[in-house]
mmCIF file of C-alpha atoms in Angstrom:
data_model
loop_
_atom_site.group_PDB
_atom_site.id
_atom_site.type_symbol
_atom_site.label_atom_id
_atom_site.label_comp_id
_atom_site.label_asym_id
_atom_site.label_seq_id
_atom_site.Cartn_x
_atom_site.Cartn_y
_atom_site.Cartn_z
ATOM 1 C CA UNK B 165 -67.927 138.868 -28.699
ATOM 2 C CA UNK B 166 -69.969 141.331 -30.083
ATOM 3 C CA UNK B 167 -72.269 139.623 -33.388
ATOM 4 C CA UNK B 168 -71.815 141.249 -36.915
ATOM 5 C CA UNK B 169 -75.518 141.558 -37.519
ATOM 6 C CA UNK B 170 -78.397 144.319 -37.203
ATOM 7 C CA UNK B 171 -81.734 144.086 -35.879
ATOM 8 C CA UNK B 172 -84.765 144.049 -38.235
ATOM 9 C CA UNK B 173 -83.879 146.600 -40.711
ATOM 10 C CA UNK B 174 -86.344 148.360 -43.232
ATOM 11 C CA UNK B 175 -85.981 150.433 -47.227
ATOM 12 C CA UNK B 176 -85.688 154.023 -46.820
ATOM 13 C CA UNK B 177 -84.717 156.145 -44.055
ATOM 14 C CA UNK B 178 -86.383 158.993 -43.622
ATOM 15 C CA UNK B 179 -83.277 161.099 -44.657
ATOM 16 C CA UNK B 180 -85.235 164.571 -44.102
ATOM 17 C CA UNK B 181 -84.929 163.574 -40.320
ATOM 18 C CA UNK B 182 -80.854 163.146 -40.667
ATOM 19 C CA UNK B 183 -78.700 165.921 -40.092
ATOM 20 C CA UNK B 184 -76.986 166.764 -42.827
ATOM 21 C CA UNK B 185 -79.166 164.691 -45.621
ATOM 22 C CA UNK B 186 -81.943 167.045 -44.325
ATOM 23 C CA UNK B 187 -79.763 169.859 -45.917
ATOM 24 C CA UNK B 188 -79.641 168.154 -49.515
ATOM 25 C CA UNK B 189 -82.424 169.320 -52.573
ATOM 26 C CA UNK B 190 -85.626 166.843 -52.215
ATOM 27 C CA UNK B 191 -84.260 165.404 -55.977
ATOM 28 C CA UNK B 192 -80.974 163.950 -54.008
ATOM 29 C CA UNK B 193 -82.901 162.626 -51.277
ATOM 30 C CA UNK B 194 -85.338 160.884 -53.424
ATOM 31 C CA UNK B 195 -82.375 159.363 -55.485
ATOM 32 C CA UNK B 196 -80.621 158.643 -52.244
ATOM 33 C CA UNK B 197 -83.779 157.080 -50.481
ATOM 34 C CA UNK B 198 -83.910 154.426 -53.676
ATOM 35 C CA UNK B 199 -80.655 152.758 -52.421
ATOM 36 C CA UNK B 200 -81.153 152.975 -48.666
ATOM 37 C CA UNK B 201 -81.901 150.855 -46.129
ATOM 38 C CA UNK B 202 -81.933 151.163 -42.171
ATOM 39 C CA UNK B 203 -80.293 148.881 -39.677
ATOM 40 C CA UNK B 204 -80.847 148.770 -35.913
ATOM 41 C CA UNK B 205 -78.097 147.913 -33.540
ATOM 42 C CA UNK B 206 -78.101 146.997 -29.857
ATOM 43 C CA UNK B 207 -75.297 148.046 -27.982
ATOM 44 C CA UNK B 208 -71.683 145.837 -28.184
ATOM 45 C CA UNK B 209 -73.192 144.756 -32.375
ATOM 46 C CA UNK B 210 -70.611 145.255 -34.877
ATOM 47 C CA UNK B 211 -71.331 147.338 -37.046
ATOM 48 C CA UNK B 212 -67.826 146.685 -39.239
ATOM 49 C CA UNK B 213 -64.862 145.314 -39.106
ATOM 50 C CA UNK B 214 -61.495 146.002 -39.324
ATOM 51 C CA UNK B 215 -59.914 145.571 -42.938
ATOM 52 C CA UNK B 216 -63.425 144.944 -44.337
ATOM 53 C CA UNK B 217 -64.452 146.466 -47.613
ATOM 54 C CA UNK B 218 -68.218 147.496 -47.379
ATOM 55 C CA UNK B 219 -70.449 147.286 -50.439
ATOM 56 C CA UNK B 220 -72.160 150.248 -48.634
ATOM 57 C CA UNK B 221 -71.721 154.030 -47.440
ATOM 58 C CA UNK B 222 -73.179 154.517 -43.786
ATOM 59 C CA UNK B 223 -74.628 157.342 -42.091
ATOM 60 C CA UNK B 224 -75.424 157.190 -38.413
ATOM 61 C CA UNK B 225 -78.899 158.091 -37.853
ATOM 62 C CA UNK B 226 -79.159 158.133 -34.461
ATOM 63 C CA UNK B 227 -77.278 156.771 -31.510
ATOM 64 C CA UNK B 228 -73.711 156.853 -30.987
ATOM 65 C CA UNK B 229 -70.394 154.462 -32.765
ATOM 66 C CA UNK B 230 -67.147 153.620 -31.509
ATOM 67 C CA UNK B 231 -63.875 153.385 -33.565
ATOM 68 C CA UNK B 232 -61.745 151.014 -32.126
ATOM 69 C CA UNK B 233 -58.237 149.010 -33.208
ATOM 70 C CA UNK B 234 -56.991 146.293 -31.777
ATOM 71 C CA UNK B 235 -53.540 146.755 -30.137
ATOM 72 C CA UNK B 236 -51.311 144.143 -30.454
ATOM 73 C CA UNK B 237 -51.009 142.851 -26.704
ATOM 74 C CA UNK B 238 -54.901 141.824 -28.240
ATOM 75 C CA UNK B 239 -56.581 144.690 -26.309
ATOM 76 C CA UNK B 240 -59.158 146.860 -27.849
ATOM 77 C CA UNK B 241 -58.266 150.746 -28.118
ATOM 78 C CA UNK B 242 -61.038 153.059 -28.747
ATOM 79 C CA UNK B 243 -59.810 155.777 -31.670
ATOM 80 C CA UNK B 244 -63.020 157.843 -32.017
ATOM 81 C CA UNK B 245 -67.114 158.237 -32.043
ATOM 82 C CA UNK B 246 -68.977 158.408 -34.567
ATOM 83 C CA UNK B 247 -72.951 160.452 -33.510
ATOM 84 C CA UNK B 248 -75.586 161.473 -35.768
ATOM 85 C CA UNK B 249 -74.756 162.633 -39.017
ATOM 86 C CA UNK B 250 -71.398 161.197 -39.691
ATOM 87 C CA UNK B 251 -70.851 158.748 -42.071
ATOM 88 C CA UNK B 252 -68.595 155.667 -42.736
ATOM 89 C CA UNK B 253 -67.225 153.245 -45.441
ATOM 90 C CA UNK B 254 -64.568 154.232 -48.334
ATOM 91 C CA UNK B 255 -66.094 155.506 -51.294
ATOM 92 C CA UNK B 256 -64.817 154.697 -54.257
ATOM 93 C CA UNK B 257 -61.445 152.182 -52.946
ATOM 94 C CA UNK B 258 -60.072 150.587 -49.818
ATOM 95 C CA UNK B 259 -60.935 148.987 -46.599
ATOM 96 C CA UNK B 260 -61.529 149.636 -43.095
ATOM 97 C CA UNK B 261 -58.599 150.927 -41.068
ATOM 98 C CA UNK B 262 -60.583 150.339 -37.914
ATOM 99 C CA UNK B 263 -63.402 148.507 -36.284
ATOM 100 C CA UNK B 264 -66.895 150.124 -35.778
ATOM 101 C CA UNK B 265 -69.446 149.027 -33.115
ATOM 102 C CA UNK B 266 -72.760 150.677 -31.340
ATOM 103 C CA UNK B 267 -71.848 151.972 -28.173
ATOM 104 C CA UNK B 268 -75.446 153.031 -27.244
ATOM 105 C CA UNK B 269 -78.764 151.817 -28.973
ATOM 106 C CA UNK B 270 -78.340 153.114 -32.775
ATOM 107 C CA UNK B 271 -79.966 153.541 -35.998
ATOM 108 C CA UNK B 272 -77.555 153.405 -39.218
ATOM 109 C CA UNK B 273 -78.604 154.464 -42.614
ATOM 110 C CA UNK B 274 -76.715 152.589 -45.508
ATOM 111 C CA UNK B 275 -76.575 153.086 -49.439
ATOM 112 C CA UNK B 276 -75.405 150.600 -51.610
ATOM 113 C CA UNK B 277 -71.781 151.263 -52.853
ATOM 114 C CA UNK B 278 -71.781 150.981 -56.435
ATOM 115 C CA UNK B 279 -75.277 153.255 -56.892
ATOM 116 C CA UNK B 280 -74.009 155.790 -54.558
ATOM 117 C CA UNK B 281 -70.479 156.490 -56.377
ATOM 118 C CA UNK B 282 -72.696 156.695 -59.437
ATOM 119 C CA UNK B 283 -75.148 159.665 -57.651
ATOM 120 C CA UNK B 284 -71.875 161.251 -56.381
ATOM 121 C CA UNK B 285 -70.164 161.510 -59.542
ATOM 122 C CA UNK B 286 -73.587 162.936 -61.136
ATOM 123 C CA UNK B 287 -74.945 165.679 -57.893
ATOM 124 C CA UNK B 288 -72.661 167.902 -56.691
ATOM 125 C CA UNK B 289 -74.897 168.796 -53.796
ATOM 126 C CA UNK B 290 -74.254 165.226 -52.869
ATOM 127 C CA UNK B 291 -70.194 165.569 -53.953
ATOM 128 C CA UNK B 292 -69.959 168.320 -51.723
ATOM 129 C CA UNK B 293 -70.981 166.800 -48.110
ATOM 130 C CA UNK B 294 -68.784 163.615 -48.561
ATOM 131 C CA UNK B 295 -66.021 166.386 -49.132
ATOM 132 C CA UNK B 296 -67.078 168.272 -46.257
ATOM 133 C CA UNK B 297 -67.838 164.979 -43.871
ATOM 134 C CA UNK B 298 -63.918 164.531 -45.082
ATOM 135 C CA UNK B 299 -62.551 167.757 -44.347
ATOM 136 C CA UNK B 300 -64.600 167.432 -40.868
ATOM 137 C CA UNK B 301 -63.028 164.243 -40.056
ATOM 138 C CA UNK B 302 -59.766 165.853 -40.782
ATOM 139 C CA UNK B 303 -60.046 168.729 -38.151
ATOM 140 C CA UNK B 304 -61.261 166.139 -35.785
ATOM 141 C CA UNK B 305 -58.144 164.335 -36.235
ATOM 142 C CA UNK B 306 -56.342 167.742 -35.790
ATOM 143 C CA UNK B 307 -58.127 167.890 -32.202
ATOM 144 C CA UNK B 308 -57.651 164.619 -31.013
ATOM 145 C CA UNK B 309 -53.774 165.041 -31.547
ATOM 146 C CA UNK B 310 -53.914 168.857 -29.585
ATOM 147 C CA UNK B 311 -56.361 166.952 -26.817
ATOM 148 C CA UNK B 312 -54.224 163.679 -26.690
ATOM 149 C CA UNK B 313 -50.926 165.673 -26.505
ATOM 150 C CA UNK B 314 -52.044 167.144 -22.974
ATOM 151 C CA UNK B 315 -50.163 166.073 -20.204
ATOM 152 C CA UNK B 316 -52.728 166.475 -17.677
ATOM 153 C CA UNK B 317 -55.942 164.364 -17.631
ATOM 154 C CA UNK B 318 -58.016 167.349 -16.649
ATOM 155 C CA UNK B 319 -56.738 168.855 -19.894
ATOM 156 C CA UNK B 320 -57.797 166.100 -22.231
ATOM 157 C CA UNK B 321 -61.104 166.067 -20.706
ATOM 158 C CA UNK B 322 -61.454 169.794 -21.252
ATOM 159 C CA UNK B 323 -60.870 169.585 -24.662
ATOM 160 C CA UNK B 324 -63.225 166.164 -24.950
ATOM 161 C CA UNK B 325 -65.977 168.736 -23.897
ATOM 162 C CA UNK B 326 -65.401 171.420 -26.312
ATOM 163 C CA UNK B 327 -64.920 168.886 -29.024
ATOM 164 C CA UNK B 328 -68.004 167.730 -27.765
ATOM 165 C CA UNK B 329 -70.159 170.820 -27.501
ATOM 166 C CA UNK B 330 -68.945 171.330 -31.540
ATOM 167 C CA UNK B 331 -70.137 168.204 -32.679
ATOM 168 C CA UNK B 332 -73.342 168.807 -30.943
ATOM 169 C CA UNK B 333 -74.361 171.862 -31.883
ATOM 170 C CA UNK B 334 -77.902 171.907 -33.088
ATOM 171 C CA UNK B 335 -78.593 168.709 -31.785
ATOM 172 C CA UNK B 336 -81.144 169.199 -28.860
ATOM 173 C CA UNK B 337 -81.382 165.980 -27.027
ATOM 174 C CA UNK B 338 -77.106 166.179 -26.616
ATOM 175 C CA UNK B 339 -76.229 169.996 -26.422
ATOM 176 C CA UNK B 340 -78.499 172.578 -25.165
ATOM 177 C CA UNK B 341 -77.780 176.578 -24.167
ATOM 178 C CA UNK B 342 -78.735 176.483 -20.102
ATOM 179 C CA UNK B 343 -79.160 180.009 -18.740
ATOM 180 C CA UNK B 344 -75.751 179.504 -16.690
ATOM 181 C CA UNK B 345 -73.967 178.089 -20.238
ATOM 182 C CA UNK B 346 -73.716 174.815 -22.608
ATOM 183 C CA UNK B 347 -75.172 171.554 -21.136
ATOM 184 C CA UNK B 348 -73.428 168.921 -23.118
ATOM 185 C CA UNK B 349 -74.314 164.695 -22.784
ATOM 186 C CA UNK B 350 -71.248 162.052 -22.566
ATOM 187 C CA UNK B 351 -72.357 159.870 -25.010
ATOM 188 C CA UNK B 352 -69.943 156.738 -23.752
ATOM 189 C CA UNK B 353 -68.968 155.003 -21.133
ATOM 190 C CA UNK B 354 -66.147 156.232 -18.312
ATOM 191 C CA UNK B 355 -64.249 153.080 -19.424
ATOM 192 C CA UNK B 356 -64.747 153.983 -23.371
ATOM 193 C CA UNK B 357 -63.656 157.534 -21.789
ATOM 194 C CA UNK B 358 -60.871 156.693 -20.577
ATOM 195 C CA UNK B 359 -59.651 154.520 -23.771
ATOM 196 C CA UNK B 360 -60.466 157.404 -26.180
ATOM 197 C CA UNK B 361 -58.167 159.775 -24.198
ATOM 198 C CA UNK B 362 -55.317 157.240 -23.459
ATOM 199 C CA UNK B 363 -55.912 156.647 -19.174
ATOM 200 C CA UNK B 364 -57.790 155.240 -16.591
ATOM 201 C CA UNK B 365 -61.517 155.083 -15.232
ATOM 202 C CA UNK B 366 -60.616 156.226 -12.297
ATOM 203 C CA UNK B 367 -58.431 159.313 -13.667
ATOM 204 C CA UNK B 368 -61.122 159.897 -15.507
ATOM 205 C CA UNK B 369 -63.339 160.435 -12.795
ATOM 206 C CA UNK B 370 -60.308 162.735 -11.007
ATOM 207 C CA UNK B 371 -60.391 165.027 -13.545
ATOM 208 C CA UNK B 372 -64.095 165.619 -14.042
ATOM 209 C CA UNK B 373 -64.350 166.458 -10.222
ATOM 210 C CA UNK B 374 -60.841 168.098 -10.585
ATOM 211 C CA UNK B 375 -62.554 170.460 -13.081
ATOM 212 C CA UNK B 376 -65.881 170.988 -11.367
ATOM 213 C CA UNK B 377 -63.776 172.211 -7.812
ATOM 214 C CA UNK B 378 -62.139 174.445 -10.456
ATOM 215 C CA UNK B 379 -65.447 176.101 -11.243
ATOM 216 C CA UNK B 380 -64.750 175.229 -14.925
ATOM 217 C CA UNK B 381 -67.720 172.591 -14.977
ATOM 218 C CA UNK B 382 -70.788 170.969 -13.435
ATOM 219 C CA UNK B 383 -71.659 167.727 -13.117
ATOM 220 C CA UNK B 384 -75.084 167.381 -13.485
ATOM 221 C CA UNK B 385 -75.721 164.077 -13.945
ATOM 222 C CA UNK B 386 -72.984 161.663 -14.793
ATOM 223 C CA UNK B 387 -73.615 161.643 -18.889
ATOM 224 C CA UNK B 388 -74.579 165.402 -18.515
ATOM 225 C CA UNK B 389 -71.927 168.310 -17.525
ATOM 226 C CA UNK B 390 -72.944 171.966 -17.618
ATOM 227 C CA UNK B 391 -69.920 174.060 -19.119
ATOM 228 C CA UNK B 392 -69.599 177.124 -16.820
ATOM 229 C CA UNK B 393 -66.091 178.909 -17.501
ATOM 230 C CA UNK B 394 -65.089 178.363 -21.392
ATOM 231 C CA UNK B 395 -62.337 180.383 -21.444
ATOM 232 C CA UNK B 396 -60.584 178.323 -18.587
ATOM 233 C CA UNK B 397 -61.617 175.239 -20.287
ATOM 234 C CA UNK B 398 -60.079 176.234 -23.374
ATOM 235 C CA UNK B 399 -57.145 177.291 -21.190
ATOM 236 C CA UNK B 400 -56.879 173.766 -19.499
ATOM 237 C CA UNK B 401 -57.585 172.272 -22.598
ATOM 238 C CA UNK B 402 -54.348 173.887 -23.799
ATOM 239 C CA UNK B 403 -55.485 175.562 -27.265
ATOM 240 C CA UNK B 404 -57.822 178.075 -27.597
ATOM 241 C CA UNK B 405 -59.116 177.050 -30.824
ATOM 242 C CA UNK B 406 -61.100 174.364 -29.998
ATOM 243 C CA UNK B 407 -63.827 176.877 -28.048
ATOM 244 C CA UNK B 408 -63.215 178.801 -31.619
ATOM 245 C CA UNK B 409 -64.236 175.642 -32.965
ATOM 246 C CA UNK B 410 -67.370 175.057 -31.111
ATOM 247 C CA UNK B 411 -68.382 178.284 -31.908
ATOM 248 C CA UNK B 412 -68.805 179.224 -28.144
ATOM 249 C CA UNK B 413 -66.299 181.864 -27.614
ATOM 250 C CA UNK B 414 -66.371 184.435 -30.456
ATOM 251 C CA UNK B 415 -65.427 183.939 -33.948
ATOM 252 C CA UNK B 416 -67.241 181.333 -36.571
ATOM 253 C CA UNK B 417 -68.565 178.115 -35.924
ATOM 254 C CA UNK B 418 -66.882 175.552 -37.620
ATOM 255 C CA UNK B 419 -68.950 173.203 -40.397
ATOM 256 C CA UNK B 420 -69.362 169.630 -37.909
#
């Protein structure tokens, strides 16, 4: 069983190195840095648990989370990821829906409650990306219901990589623009894989090579696939808007 502890962790954290913090005026940051304190995870820690109420606001930092709920035949369901940049805990009320641990190596940036529901109430710079890391975790939401509601396991994977290639925009060491189109890391497991999108490790593995016979993808390396046909993608994926979403086929980028 995974332990609910951190490595050594240390004050500040460096928030003009996080993405969105990096974003805020220097005043917020230094306000924010007061209150802040970084926590290293192996991977399998727990980071949270389910129907906890945290006396502090997280931000990953770097790494990758999983999201998970426990079924009630006992068995562990993963229900989302949380990568660099998105953040964690209820401010203001309530507790944890769901269980967070490190799926990889990760760094996680927390603020004290209390102080930061004070600096929120007071900066609106700071008021205005917790609204937009809400209104981000809605349209994820929206996704995973399009991408889950696919019949075909090929499908859901297709849309797991455009999801994918949206919330990785602009981060270089996950997405990068390849001369022959979007190279894009799986940051979990095949197992954690196939949890997320409701199937099997070895379906899982079906559909990627389904897709790269297609032409749609390459496998480069199994935590790396090149995207090489979006618009089929999107196609097998089922909804067009989520290549809308990732900004890769016309349109505006969404805010991730």
């Amino acid at each position: 069983m995974a332990t609910h502890r951190s490595d050594p962790e240390s004050d500040g954290c460096e928030l003009t190195k996080v993405a969105r913090f990096d974003r805020l005026d220097s005043g917020v940051r230094d306000a924010l840095e007061a209150i802040c304190r970084t926590h290293r995870y192996r991977a399998g820690q727990t980071v949270a648990r389910s129907g906890e109420t945290l006396d502090t606001i997280g931000c990953v930092r770097s790494g990758f989370l999983r999201m998970q709920k426990r079924l009630a035949d006992g068995r562990q369901h993963v229900v989302g990821l949380l990568v660099e940049g998105d953040m964690f805990g209820r401010v203001f009320d309530g507790a944890l829906h769901f269980a967070i641990e490190a799926a990889t190596e990760a760094e996680v940036c927390t603020f004290r409650r209390a102080p930061f529901e004070e600096l929120l109430v007071r900066m609106p710079d700071l008021e205005r990306m917790v609204l937009l890391n809400i209104l981000n975790e809605l349209d994820r939401a929206r996704d995973w219901m399009i991408i889950l509601s696919c019949p075909r396991v090929s499908g859901r994977i297709a849309g797991f990589l455009l999801v994918l290639c949206s919330r990785f925009a602009g981060i270089d060491h996950l997405f990068r623009a390849g001369r022959r189109g979007p190279e894009v890391r799986i940051p979990i497991s095949r197992a954690d894989l196939a949890h997320l999108l409701g199937t099997r490790p070895e379906s899982i593995s079906r559909g990627f090579h389904a897709l790269a016979e297609a032409g749609y993808i390459e496998i480069l390396r199994p935590d790396r696939i090149g995207i090489r046909d979006l618009t089929a993608l999107a196609a097998e994926a089922g909804d067009d808007d989520l290549a809308l979403g990732a900004g890769l086929v016309g349109g505006p980028r969404r805010t991730v």
